[in-house]
Coordinates of C-alpha atoms in Angstrom, one line a residue:
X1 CA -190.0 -125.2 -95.5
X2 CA -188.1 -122.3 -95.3
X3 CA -189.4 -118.9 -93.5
X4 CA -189.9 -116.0 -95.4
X5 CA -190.6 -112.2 -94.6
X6 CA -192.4 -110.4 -97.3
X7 CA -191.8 -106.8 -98.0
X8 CA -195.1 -104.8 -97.9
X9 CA -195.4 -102.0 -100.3
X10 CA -199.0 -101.1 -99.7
X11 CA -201.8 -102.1 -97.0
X12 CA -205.8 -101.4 -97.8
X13 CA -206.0 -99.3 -94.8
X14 CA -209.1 -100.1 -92.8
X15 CA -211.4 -98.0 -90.1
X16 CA -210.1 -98.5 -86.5
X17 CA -209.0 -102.2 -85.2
X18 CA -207.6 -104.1 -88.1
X19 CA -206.5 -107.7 -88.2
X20 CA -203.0 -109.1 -89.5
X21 CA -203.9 -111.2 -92.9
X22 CA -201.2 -113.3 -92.3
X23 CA -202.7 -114.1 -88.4
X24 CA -206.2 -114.8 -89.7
X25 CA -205.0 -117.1 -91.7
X26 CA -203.0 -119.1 -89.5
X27 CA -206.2 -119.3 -87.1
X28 CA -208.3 -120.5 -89.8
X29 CA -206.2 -123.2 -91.0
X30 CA -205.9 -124.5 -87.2
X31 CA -209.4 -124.7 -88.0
X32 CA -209.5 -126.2 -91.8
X33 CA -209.9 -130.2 -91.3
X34 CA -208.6 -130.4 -94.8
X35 CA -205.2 -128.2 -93.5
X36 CA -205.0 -131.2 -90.4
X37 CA -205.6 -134.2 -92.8
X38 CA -202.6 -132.6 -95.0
X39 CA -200.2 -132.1 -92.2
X40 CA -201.2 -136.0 -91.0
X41 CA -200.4 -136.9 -94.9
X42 CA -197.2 -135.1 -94.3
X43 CA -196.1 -136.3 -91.0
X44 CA -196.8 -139.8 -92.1
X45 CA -194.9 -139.7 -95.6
X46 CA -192.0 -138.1 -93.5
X47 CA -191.8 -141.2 -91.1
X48 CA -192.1 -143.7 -93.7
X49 CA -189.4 -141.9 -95.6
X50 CA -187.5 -142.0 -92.4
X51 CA -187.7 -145.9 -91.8
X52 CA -187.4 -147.0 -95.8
X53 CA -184.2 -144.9 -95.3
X54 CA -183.4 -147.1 -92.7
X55 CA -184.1 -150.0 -94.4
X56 CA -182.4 -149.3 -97.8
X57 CA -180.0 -152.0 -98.6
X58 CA -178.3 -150.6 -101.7
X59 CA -178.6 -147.1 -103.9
X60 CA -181.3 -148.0 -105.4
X61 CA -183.9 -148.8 -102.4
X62 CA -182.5 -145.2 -101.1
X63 CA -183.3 -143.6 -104.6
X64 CA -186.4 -145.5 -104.7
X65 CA -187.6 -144.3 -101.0
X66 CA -186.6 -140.8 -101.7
X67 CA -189.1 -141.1 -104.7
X68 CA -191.7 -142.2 -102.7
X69 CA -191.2 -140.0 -100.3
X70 CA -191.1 -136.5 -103.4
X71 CA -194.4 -138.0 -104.4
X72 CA -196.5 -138.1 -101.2
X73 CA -194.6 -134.5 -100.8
X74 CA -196.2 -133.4 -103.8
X75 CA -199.7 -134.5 -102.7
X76 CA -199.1 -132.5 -99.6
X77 CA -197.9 -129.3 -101.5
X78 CA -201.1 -129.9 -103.8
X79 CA -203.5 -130.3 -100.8
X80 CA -201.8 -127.2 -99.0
X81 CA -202.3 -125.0 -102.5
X82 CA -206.2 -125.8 -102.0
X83 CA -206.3 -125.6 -98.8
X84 CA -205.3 -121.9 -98.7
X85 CA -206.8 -121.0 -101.7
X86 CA -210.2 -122.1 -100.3
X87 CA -209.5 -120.2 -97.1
X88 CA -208.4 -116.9 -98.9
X89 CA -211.4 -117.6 -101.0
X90 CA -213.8 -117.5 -98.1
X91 CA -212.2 -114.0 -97.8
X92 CA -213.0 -112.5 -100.7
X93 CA -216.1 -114.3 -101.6
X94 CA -216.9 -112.6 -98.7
X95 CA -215.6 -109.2 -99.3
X96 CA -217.1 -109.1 -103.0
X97 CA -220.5 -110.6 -102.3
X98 CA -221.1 -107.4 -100.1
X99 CA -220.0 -104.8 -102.4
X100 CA -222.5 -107.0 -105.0
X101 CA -225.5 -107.5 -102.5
X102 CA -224.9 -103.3 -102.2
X103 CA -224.4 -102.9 -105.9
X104 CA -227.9 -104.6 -106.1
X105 CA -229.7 -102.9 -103.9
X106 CA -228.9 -99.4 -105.1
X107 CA -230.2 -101.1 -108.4
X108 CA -232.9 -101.8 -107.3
X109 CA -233.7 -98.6 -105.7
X110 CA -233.2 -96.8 -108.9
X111 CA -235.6 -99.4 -110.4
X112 CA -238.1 -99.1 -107.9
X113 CA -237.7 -94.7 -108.5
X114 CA -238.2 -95.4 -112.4
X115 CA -240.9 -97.3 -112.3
X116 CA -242.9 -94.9 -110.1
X117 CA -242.0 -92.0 -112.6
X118 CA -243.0 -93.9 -115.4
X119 CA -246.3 -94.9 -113.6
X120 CA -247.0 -91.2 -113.1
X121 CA -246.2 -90.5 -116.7
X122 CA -248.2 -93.1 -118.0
X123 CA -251.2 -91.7 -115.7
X124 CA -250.3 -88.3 -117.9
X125 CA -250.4 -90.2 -121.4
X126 CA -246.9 -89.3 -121.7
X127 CA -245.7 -92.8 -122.0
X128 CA -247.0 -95.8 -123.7
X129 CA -248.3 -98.8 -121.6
X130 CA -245.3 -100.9 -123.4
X131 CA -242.6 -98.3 -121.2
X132 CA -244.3 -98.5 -118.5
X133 CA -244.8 -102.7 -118.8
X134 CA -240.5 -102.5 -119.5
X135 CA -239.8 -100.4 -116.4
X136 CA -242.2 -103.3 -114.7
X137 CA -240.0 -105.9 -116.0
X138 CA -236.9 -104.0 -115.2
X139 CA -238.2 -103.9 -111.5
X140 CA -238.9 -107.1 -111.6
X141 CA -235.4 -108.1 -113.1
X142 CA -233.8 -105.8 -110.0
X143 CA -235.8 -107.5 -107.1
X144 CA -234.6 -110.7 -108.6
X145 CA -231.0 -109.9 -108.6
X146 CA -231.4 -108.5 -105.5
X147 CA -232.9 -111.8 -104.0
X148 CA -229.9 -113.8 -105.7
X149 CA -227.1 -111.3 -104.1
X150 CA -228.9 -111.9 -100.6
X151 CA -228.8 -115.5 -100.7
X152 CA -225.0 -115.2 -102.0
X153 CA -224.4 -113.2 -99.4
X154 CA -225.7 -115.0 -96.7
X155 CA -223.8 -118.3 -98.4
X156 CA -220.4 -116.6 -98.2
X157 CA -221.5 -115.4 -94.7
X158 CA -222.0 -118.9 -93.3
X159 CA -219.0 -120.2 -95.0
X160 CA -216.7 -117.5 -93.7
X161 CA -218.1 -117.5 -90.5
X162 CA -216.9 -121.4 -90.4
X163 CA -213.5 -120.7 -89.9
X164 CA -213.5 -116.7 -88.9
X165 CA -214.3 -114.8 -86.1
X166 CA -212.7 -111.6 -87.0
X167 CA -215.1 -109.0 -89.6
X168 CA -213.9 -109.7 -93.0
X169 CA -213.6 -105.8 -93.7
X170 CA -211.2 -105.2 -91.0
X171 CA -208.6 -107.6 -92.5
X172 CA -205.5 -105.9 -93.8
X173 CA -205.3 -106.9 -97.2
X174 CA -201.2 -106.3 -98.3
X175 CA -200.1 -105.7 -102.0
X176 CA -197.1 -107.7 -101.6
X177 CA -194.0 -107.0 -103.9
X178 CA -193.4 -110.4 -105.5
X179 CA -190.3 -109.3 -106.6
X180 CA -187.4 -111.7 -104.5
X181 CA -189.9 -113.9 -103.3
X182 CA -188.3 -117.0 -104.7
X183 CA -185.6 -117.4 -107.2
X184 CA -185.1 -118.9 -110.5
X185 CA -182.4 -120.9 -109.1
X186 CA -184.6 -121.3 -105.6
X187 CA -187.8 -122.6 -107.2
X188 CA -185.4 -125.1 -109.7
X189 CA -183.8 -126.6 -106.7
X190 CA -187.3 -127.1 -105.1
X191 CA -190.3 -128.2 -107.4
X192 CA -190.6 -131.3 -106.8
X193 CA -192.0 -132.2 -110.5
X194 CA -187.5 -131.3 -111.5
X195 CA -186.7 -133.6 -108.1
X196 CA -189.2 -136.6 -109.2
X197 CA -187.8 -136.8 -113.0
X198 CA -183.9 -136.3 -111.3
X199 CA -184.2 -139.4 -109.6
X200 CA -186.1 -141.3 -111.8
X201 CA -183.3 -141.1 -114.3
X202 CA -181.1 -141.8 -111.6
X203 CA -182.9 -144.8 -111.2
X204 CA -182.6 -145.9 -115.0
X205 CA -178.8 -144.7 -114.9
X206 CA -178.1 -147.0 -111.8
X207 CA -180.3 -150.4 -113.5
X208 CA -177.8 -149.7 -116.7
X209 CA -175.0 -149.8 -114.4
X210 CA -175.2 -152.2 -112.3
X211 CA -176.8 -154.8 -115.0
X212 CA -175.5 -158.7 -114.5
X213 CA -172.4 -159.8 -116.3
X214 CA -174.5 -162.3 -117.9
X215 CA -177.1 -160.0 -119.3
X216 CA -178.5 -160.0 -122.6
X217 CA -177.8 -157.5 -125.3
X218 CA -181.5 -157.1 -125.6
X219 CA -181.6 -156.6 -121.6
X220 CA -178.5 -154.2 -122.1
X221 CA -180.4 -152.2 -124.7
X222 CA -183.6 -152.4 -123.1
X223 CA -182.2 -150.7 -120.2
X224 CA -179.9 -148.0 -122.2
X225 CA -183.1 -147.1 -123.6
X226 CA -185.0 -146.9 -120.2
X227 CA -182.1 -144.2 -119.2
X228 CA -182.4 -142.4 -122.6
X229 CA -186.0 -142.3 -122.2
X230 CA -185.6 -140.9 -118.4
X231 CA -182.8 -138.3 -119.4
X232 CA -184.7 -137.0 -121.8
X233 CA -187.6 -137.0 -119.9
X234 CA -185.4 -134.8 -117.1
X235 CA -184.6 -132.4 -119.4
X236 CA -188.2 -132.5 -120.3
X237 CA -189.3 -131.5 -117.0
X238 CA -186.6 -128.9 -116.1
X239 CA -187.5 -127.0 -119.4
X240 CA -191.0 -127.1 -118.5
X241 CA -190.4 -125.8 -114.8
X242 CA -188.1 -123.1 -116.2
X243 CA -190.7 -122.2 -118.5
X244 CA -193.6 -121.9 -116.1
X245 CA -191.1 -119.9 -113.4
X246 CA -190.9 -117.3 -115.9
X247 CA -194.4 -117.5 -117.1
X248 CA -195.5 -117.0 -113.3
X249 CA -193.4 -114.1 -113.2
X250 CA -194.4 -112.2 -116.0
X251 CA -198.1 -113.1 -114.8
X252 CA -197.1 -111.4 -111.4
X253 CA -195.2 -108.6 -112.8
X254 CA -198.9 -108.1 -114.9
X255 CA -200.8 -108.5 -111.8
X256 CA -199.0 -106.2 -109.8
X257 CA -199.0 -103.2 -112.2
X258 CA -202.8 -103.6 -113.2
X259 CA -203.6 -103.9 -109.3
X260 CA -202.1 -100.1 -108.9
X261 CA -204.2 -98.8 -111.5
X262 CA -207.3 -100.5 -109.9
X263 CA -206.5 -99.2 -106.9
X264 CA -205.8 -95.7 -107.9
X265 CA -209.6 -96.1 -109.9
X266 CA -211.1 -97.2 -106.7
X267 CA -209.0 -94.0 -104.9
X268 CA -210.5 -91.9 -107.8
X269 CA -214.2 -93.4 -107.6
X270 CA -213.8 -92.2 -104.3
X271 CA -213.3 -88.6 -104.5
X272 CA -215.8 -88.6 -107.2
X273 CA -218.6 -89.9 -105.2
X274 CA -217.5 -87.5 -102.1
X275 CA -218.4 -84.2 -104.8
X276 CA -221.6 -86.0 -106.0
X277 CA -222.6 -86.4 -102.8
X278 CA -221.9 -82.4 -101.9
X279 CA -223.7 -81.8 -105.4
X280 CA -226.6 -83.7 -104.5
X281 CA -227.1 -82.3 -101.0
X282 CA -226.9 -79.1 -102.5
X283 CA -229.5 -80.5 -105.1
X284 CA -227.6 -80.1 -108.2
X285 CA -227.4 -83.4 -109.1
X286 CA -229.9 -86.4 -108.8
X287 CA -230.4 -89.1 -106.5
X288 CA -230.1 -91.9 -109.6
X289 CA -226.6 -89.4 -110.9
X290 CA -225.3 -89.9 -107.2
X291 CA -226.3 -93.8 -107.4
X292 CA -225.0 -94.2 -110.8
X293 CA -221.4 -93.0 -109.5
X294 CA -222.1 -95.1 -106.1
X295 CA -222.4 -98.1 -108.3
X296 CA -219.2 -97.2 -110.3
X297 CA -217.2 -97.2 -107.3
X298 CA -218.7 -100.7 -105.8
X299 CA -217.6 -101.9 -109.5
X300 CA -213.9 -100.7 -108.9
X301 CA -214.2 -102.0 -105.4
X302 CA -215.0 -105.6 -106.8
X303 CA -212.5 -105.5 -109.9
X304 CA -209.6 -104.8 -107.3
X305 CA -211.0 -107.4 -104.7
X306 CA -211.1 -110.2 -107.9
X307 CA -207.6 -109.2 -109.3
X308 CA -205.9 -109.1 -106.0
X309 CA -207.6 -112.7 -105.0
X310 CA -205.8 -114.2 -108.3
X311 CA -202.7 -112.2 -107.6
X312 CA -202.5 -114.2 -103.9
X313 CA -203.4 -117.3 -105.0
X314 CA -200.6 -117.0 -107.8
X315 CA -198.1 -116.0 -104.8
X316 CA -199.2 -118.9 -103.2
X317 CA -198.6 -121.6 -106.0
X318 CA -195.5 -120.0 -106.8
X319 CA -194.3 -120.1 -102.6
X320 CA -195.7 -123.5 -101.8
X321 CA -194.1 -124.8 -105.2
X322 CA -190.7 -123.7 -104.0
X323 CA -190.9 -125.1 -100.4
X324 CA -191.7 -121.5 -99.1
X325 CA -193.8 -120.7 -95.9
X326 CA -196.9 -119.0 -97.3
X327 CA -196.7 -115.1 -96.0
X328 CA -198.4 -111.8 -96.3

């Protein structure tokens, strides 16, 4: 694969010692069994490629262990895709199962607030025993949720902790600029899906070729169809990987601008929670008002966290698909 240097255009900035995405993840796949099984797949598929080579006694067996060889490649590529999606994911499950374990507890604190107001009103006989059984219920509802986020919490913990030793919030999390990453023309020349169908027709076109002098028309057609078939097929295939280049880039190009405007809500969230804080110090506004916009912000926190996961992970497919290093 080749190496690659991506361009950073923003970095989440984080409170004192922060740790390179791009480092973490490299210790954690030394860690990943599933990263070691793929680079044994790889390392074996590359010998065997290396001896049938050797062993090839015409085109065809070279053709043939080429094709062999694109096809355990492609199980690699499809294992390393997984691989580093489930180790980003342990990431950001991480990240956003905090900001939701918060979310819920400030929930249930303004639960627990409402249904001690509602008790005293319905000691009053300002309410009806109905509100007061609803703001029960609510409590209830809250404490549930609450319980649930914990044990998320604590499941994303023990997963993370697997393979990480460095605090998920001081990870530098980069919003890459996609843009020059890979090539139309890069990405053709490399997806293996264009280099599989290529040689398969080259296959079909060598049979036709090289058919016995004392072959049968039906053996003459029957293999002028087969190279028809696997043209077509070719073509097929190279429309199709044209198609989803562009689609991916349009999906990043998406991506991208929607993760500035999250960012800038989060950045906005922000500074509105810093003047309901003042307000409510001052005791102009109330501790549910300054909860409410607390919550707001956690929301914003965990849209941006979700959007920039898919955003990665698209990078990723896209890289790995056109025999790219995977970099932050």
């Amino acid at each position: 694969m080749k190496n690659l240097f991506v361009a950073l255009v923003l970095v989440v900035s984080v409170a004192g010692f922060s740790a390179s995405l791009n480092d973490v993840l490299q210790t954690a796949l030394a860690s990943s069994t599933d990263y070691q099984i793929a680079q044994i797949d790889l390392e074996t598929a590359t010998m065997d490629y290396e001896k049938a080579k050797l062993e090839a006694t015409n085109r065809k067996s070279e053709l043939s262990a080429e094709l062999s060889y694109y096809n355990n490649l492609q199980n690699y590529r499809s294992s390393l895709k997984s691989v580093y999606q489930d180790v980003l994911g342990r990431i950001f499950d991480l990240l956003i199962a905090e900001v939701s374990y918060e979310s819920a507890q400030i929930n249930f604190e303004n639960a627990q607030e409402d249904h001690r107001t509602n008790q005293e009103l319905f000691k009053k006989n300002l309410i009806s025993e109905n509100d007061l059984k609803d703001s029960e219920l609510t409590l209830e509802e809250a404490s549930n949720s609450l319980l649930s986020a914990k044990y998320d919490l604590d499941e994303a913990k023990k997963n993370y902790e697997e393979l990480f030793s460095v605090e998920a919030s001081k990870i530098e999390l980069p919003l890459v600029d996609f843009h020059g990453l890979v090539s139309e023309e890069e990405y053709l020349d490399n997806v293996l899906s264009v280099k599989i169908a290529e040689i398969n027709m080259k296959i079909a076109e060598y049979d036709l070729n090289n058919l016995s002098a004392a072959a049968s028309r039906y053996e003459r057609k029957t293999a002028e169809l087969a190279y028809q078939k696997a043209k077509m097929n070719y073509e097929k295939v190279l429309k199709e990987a044209k198609n989803t280049y562009r689609s991916t880039i349009n999906s990043l190009e998406v991506t991208l601008s929607n993760l500035k405007v999250l960012k800038e809500r989060v950045e906005l969230n922000e500074s509105i929670l810093k003047d309901y804080q003042d307000r409510y110090e001052k005791g102009l506004i109330s501790k549910k008002e300054l909860n409410t916009q607390k919550i707001n912000l956690l929301d914003a926190r965990k849209n941006y966290l979700n959007s920039l996961q898919n955003y990665y992970n698209t990078i990723i497919t896209l890289l790995i698909d056109a025999g790219k290093d995977v970099s932050f």
